[in-house]
mmCIF file of C-alpha atoms in Angstrom:
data_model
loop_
_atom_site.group_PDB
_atom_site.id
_atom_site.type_symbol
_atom_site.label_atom_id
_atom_site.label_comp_id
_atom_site.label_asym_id
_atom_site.label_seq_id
_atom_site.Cartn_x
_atom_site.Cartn_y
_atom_site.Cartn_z
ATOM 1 C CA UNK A 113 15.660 7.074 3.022
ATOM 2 C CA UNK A 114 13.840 4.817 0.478
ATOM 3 C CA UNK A 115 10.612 5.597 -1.287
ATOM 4 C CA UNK A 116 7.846 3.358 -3.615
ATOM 5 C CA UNK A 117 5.932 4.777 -6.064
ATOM 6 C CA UNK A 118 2.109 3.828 -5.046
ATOM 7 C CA UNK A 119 0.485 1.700 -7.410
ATOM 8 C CA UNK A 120 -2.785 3.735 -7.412
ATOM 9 C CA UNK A 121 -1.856 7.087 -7.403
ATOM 10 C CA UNK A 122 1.893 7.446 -8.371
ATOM 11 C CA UNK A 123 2.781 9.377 -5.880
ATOM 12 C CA UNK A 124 6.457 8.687 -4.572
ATOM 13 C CA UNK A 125 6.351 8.268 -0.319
ATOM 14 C CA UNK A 126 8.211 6.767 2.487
ATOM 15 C CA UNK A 127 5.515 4.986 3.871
ATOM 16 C CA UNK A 128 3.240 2.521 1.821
ATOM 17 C CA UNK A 129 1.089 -0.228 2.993
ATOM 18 C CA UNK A 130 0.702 -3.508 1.303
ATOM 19 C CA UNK A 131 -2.900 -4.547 0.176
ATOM 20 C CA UNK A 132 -5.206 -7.211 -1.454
ATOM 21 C CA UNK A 133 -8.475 -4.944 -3.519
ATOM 22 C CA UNK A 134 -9.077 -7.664 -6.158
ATOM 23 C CA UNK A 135 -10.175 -11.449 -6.451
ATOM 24 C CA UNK A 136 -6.647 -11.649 -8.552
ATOM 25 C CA UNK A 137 -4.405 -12.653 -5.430
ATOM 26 C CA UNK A 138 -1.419 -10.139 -6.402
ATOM 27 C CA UNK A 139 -0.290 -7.538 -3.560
ATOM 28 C CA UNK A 140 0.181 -3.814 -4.368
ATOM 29 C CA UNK A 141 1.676 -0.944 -2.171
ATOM 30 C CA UNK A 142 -0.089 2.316 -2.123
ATOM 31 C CA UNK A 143 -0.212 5.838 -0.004
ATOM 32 C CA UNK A 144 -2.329 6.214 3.124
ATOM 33 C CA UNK A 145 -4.385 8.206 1.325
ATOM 34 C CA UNK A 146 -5.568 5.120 -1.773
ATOM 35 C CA UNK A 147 -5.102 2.553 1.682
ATOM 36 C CA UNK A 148 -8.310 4.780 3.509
ATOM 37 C CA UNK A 149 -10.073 4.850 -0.062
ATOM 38 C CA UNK A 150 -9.681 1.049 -0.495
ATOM 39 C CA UNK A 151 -11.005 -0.137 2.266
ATOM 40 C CA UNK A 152 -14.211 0.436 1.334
ATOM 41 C CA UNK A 153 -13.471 -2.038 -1.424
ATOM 42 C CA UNK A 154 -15.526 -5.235 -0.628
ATOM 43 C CA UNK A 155 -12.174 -7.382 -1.262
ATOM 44 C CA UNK A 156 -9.833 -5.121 0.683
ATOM 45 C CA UNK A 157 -7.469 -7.060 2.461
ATOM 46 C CA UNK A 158 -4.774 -5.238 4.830
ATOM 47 C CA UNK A 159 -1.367 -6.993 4.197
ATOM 48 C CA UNK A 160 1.156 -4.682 6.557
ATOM 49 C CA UNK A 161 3.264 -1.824 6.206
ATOM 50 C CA UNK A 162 6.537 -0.752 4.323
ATOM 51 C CA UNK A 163 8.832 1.934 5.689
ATOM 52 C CA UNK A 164 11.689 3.323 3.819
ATOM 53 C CA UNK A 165 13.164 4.716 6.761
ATOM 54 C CA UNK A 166 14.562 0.476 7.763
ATOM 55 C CA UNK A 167 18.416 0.024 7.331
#
């Protein structure tokens, strides 16, 4: 199974979604938990969701 490290947090997972939180236009992956956090974020954008568990 793969993992990402998330780019808020560190934290190494199997599951990390792909988000906008800044006027700068570059994607980052983080944990569920920094995802919930951000989204509170007035520039939060949702861009999907990485799996490691995809052959």
């Amino acid at each position: 199974m793969k993992t990402k490290i998330c780019a808020i947090c560190n934290k190494e997972e199997t599951i990390l979604f792909r988000i906008l939180i800044a006027n700068n236009k570059n994607w980052i992956f983080v944990c569920q938990s920094c995802c919930e956090k951000s989204k509170q974020l007035a520039n939060y954008k949702y861009g999907g969701t990485w799996k490691g568990n995809r052959h």
